[in-house]
mmCIF file of C-alpha atoms in Angstrom:
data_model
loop_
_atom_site.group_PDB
_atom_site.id
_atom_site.type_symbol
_atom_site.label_atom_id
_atom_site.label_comp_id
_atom_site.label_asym_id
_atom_site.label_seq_id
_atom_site.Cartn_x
_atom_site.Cartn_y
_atom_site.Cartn_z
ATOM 1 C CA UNK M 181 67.999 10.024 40.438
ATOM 2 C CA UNK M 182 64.408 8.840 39.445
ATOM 3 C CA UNK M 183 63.328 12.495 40.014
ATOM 4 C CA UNK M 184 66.502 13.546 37.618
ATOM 5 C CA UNK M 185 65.018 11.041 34.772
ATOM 6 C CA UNK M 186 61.315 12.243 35.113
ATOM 7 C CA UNK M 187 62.407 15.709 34.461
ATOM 8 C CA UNK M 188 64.910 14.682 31.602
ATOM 9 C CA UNK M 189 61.682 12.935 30.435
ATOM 10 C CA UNK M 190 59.230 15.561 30.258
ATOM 11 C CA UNK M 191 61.872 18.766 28.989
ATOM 12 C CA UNK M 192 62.503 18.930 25.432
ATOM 13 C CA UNK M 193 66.215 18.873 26.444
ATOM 14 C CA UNK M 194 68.154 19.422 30.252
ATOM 15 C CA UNK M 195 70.484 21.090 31.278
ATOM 16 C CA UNK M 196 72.544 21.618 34.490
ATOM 17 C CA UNK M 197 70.785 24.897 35.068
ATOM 18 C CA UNK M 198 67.065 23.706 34.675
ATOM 19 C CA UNK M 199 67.908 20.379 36.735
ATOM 20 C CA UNK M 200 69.563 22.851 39.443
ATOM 21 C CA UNK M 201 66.340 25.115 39.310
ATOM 22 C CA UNK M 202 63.609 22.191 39.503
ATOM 23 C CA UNK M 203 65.237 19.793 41.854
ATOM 24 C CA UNK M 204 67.115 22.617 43.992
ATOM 25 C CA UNK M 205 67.737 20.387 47.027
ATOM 26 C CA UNK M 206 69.603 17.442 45.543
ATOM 27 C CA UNK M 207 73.030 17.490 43.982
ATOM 28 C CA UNK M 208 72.627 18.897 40.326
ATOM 29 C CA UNK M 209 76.172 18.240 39.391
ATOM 30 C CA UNK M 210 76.776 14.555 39.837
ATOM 31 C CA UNK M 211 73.109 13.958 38.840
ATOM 32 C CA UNK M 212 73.655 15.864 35.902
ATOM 33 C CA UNK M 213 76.941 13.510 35.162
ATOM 34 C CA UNK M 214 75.397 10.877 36.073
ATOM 35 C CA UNK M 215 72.483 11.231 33.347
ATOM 36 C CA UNK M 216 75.392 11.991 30.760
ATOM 37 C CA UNK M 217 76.266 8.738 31.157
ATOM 38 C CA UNK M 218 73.089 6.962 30.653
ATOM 39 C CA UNK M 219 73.429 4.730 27.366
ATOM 40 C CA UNK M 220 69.999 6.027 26.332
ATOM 41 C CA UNK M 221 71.073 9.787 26.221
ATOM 42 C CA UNK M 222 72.014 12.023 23.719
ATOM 43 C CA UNK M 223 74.031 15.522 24.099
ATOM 44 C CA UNK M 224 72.926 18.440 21.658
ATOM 45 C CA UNK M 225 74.033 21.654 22.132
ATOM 46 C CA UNK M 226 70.990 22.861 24.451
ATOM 47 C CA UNK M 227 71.479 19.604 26.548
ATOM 48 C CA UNK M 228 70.588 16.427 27.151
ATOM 49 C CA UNK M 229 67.631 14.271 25.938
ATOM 50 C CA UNK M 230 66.359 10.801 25.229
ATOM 51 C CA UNK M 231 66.196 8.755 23.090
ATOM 52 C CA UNK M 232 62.613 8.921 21.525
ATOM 53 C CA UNK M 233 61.858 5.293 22.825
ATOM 54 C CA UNK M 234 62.971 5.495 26.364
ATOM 55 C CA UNK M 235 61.140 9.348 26.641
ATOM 56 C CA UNK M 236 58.300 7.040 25.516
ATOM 57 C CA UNK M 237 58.776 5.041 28.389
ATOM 58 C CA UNK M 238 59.602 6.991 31.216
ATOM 59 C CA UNK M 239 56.713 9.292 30.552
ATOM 60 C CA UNK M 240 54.556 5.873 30.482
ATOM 61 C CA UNK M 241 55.566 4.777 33.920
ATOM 62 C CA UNK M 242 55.772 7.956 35.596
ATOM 63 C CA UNK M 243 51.780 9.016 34.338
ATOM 64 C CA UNK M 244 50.728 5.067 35.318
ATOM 65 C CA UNK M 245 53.213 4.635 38.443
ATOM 66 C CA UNK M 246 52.702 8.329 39.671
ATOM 67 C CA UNK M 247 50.025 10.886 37.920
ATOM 68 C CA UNK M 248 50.514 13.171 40.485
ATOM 69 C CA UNK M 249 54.112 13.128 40.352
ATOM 70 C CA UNK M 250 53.892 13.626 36.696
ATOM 71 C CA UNK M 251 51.516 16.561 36.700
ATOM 72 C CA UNK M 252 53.713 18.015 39.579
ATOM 73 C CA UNK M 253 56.483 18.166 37.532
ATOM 74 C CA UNK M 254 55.186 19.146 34.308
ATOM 75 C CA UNK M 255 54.127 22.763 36.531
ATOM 76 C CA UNK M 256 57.196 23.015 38.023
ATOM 77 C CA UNK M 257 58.743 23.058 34.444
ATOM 78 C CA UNK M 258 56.335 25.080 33.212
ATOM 79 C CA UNK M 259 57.079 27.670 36.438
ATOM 80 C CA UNK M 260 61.111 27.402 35.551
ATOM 81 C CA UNK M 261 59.928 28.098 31.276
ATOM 82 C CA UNK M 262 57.586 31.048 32.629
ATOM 83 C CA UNK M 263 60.569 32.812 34.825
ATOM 84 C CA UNK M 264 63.124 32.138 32.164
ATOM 85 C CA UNK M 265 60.986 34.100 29.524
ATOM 86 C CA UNK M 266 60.157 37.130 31.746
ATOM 87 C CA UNK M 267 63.726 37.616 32.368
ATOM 88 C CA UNK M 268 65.142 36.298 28.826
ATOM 89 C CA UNK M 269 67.316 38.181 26.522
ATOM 90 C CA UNK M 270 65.167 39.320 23.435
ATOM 91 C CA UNK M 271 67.533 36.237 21.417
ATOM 92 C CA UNK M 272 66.224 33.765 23.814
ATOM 93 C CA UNK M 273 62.790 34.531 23.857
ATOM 94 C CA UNK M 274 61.799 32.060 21.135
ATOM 95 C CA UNK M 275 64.257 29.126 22.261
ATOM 96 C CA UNK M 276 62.243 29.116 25.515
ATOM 97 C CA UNK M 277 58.918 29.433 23.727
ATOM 98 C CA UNK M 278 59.635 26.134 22.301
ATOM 99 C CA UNK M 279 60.462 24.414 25.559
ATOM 100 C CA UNK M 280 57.144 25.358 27.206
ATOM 101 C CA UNK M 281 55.149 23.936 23.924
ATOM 102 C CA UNK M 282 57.197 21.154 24.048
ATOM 103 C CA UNK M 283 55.993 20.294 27.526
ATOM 104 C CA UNK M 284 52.232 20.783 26.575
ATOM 105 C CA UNK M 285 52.509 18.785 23.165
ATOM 106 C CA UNK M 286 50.086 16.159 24.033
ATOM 107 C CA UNK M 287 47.370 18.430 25.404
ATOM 108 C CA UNK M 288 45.168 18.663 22.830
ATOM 109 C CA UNK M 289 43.885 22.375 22.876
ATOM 110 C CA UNK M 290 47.657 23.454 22.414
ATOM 111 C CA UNK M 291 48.629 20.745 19.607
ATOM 112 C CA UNK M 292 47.932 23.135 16.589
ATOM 113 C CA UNK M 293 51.055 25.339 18.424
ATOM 114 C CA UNK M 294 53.055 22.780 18.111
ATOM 115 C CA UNK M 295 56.643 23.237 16.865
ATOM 116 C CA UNK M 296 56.670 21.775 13.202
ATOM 117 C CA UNK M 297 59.776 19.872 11.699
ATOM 118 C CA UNK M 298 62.434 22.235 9.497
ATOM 119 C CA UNK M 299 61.349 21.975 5.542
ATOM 120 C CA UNK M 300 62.509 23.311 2.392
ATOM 121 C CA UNK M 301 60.091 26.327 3.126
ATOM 122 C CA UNK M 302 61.563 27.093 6.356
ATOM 123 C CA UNK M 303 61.238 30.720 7.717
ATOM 124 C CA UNK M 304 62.637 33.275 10.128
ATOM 125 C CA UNK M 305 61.405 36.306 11.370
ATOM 126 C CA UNK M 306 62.679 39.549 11.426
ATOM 127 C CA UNK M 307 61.666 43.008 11.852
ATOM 128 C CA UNK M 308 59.475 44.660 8.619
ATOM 129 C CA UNK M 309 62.014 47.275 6.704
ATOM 130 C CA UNK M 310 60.669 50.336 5.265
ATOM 131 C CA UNK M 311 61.018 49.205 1.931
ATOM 132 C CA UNK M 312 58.815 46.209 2.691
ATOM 133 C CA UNK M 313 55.746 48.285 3.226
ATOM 134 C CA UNK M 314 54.642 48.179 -0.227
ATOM 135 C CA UNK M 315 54.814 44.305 -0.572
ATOM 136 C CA UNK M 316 53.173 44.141 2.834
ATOM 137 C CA UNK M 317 50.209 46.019 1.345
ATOM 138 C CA UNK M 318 50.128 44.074 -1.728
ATOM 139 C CA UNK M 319 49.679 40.852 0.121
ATOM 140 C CA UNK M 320 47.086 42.000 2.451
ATOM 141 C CA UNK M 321 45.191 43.087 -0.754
ATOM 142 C CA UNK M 322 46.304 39.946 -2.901
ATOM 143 C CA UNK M 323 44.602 37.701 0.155
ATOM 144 C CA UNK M 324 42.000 39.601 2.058
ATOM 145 C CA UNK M 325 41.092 42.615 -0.395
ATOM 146 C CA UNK M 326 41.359 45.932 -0.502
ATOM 147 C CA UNK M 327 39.907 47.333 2.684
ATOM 148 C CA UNK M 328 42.126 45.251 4.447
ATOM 149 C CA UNK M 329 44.995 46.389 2.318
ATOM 150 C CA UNK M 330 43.722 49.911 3.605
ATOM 151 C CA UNK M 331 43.567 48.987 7.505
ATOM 152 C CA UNK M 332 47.137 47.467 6.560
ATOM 153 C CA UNK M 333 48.658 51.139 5.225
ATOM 154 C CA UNK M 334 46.722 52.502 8.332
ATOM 155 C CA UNK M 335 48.807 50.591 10.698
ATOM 156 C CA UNK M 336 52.054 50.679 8.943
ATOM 157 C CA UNK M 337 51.595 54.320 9.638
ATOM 158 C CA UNK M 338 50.808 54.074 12.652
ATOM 159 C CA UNK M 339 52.809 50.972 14.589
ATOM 160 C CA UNK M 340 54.910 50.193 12.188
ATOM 161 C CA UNK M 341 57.627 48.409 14.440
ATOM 162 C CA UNK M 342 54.945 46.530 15.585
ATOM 163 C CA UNK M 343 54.845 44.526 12.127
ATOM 164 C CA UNK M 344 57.336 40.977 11.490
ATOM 165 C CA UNK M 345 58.268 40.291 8.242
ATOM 166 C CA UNK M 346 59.060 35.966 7.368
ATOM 167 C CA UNK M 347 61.836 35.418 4.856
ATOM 168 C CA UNK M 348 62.505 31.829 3.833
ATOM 169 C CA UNK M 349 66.028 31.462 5.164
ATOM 170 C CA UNK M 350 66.981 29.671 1.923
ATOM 171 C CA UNK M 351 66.334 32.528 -0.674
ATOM 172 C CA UNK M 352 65.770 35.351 2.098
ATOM 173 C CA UNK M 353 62.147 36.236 0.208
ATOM 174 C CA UNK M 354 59.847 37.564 2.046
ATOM 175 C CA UNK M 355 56.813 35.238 2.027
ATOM 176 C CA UNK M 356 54.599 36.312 4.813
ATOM 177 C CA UNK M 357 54.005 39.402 7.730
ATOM 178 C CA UNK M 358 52.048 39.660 11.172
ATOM 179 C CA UNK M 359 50.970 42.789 13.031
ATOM 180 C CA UNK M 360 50.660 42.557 16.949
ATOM 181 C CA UNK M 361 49.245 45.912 17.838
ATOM 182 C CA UNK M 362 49.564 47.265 20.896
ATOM 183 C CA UNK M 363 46.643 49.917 22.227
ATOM 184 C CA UNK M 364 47.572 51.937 25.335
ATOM 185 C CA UNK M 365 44.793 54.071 27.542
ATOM 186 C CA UNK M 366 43.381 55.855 26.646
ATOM 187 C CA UNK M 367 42.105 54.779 23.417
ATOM 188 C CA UNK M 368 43.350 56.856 19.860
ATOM 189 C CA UNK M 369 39.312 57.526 18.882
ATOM 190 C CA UNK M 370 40.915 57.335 15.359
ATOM 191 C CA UNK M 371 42.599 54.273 15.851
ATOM 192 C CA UNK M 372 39.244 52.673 17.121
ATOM 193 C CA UNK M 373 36.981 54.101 14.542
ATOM 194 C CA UNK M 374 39.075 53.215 11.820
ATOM 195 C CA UNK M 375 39.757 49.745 12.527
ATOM 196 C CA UNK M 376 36.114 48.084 13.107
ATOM 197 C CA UNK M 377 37.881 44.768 14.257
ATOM 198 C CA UNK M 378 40.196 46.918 16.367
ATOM 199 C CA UNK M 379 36.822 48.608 17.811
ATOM 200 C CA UNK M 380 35.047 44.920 18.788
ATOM 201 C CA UNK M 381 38.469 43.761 20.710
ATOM 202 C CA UNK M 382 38.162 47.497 22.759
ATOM 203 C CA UNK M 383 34.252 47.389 23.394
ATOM 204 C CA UNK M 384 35.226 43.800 24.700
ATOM 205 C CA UNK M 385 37.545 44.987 26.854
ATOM 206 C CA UNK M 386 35.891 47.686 28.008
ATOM 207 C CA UNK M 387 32.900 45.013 28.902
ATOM 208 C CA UNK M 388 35.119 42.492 31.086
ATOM 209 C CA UNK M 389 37.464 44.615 32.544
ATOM 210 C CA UNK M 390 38.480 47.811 31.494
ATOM 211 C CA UNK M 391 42.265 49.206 30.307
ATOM 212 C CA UNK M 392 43.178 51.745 33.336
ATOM 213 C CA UNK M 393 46.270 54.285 32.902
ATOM 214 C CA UNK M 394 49.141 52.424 32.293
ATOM 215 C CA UNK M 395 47.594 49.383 30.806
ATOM 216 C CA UNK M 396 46.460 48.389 27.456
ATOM 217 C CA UNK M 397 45.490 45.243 25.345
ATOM 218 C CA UNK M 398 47.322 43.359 22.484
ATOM 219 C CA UNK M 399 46.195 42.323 19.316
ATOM 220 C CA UNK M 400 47.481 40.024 16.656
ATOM 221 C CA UNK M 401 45.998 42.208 14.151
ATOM 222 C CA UNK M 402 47.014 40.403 10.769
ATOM 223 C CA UNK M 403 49.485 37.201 9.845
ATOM 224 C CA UNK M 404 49.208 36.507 6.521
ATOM 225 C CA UNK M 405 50.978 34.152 4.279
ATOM 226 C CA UNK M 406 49.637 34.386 0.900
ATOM 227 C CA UNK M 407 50.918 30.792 -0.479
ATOM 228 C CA UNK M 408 49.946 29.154 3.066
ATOM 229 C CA UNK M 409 46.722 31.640 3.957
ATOM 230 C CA UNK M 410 45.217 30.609 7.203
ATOM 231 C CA UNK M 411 46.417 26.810 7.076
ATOM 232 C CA UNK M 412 49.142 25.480 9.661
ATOM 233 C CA UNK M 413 52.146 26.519 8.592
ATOM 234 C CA UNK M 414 55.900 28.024 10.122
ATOM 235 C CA UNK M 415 54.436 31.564 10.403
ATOM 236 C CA UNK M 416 51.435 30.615 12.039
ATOM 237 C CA UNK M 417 53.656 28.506 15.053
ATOM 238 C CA UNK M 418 55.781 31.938 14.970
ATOM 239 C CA UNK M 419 52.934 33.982 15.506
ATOM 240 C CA UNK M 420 51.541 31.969 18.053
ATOM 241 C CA UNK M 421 55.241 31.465 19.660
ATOM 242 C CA UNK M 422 55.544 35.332 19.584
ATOM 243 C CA UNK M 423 52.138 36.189 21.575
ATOM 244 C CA UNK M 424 52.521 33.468 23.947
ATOM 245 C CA UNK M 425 56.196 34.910 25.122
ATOM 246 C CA UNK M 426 54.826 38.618 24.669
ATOM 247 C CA UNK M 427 52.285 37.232 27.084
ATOM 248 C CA UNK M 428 54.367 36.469 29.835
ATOM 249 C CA UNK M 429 56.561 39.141 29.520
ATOM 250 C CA UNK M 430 54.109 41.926 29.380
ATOM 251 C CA UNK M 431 53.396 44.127 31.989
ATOM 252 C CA UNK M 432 49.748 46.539 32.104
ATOM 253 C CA UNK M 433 47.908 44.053 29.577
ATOM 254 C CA UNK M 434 44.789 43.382 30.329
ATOM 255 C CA UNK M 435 43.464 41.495 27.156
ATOM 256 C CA UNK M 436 45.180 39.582 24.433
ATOM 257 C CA UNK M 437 43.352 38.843 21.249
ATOM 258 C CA UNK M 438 44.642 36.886 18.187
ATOM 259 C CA UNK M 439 42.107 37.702 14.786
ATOM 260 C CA UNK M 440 41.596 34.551 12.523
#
């Protein structure tokens, strides 16, 4: 039971599946009924959590009472959040995304990926249309000039179905785009020599360890978000969310750069 409440503690929210998969000797079903009952938990439609106070607590006693305990459990989470996005459903991937940054929230190296409260400028992400490709263009030029409105028409025509557009889910305008590039071996010598940014992530990778057949490296080429340009924002924590789960679902990659 005290093992039950340490992992309720730590997960954004639990559910019988995740308490079956972490604690997989003990019996998930009348722990999991018994943690329903608990005065100081809610039900939401992922789960069960907390109340913000006794999460507060738990977490409190379990890092004084038990830091290795605490740290044991926060990997074995972190193993179940791994696993579940390799094999994930495309629909799920970002759901779990936010589960493992939940975990990590108070390390401080991860807090600017944080998951930031809904606002009135609240986004989703969806894949770019054709007929976005000329507003796409306009904002690279709008923020970062024209030659990186050119490198943006190179890799529309290119990768285009590598590009996300962000609509605010109030209006459905699109406010903001990313590119995560994908660059197989053996390197397109026009790809390279067009894209000088494109060329310094390669020449790095060919320094640490180079892409062999059936590898290749990522790179988060562009996200740009002309009213929010390079400032936290919704896009930013999607583009971050997005190369995180490609991370642990990709297969062959060798490198994984994000340009800032």
């Amino acid at each position: 039971h005290r093992r039950a409440l340490e992992l309720a503690a730590q997960a954004h929210s639990t559910s019988e599946e995740l308490l079956s998969a972490v604690l997989a000797d003990d019996d998930v079903h009348s722990l999991f009924a018994w943690l329903r009952d608990l005065p100081f938990m809610e039900s939401a439609a992922k789960g069960l959590y907390p109340h913000d106070a006794a999460r507060e607590t738990l977490v409190s006693d379990l890092r004084w009472r038990a830091p290795n305990a605490f740290t044991a459990m926060r990997h074995r989470l972190a193993e179940e959040y791994l696993r579940l996005l390799r094999e994930a459903p495309e629909e799920r991937v970002r759901a779990v995304t936010d589960e493992l940054f939940y975990l990590f929230q108070d390390v401080e190296t991860l807090a600017r990926l944080r998951i930031r409260p809904n606002t009135d400028n609240e986004v989703h992400e969806s894949p770019l249309l054709p007929q976005d490709h000329g507003l796409v263009v306009r904002m690279a030029e709008e923020t970062e000039g024209p030659e990186s409105a050119d490198l943006v028409r190179f890799w529309l025509a290119r990768q285009p179905e590598r590009f996300s557009a962000y609509r605010l889910i109030s209006t459905g305008r699109m406010v903001a785009f990313t590119a995560h590039l994908v660059l197989p071996f053996p390197a397109d010598e026009t790809e390279v020599e067009q894209d000088p940014v494109v060329a310094a992530a390669w020449r790095y990778g060919a320094k640490t360890s180079p892409v062999r057949d059936g590898e290749h490296i990522a790179i988060t080429r562009f996200s740009i978000y002309p009213e929010m340009y390079q400032v936290p924002s919704r896009v930013i924590d999607f583009a971050n969310s997005r190369v995180q789960a490609e991370a642990a679902r990709a297969r062959g990659r060798t490198h994984g750069f994000l340009v800032y």
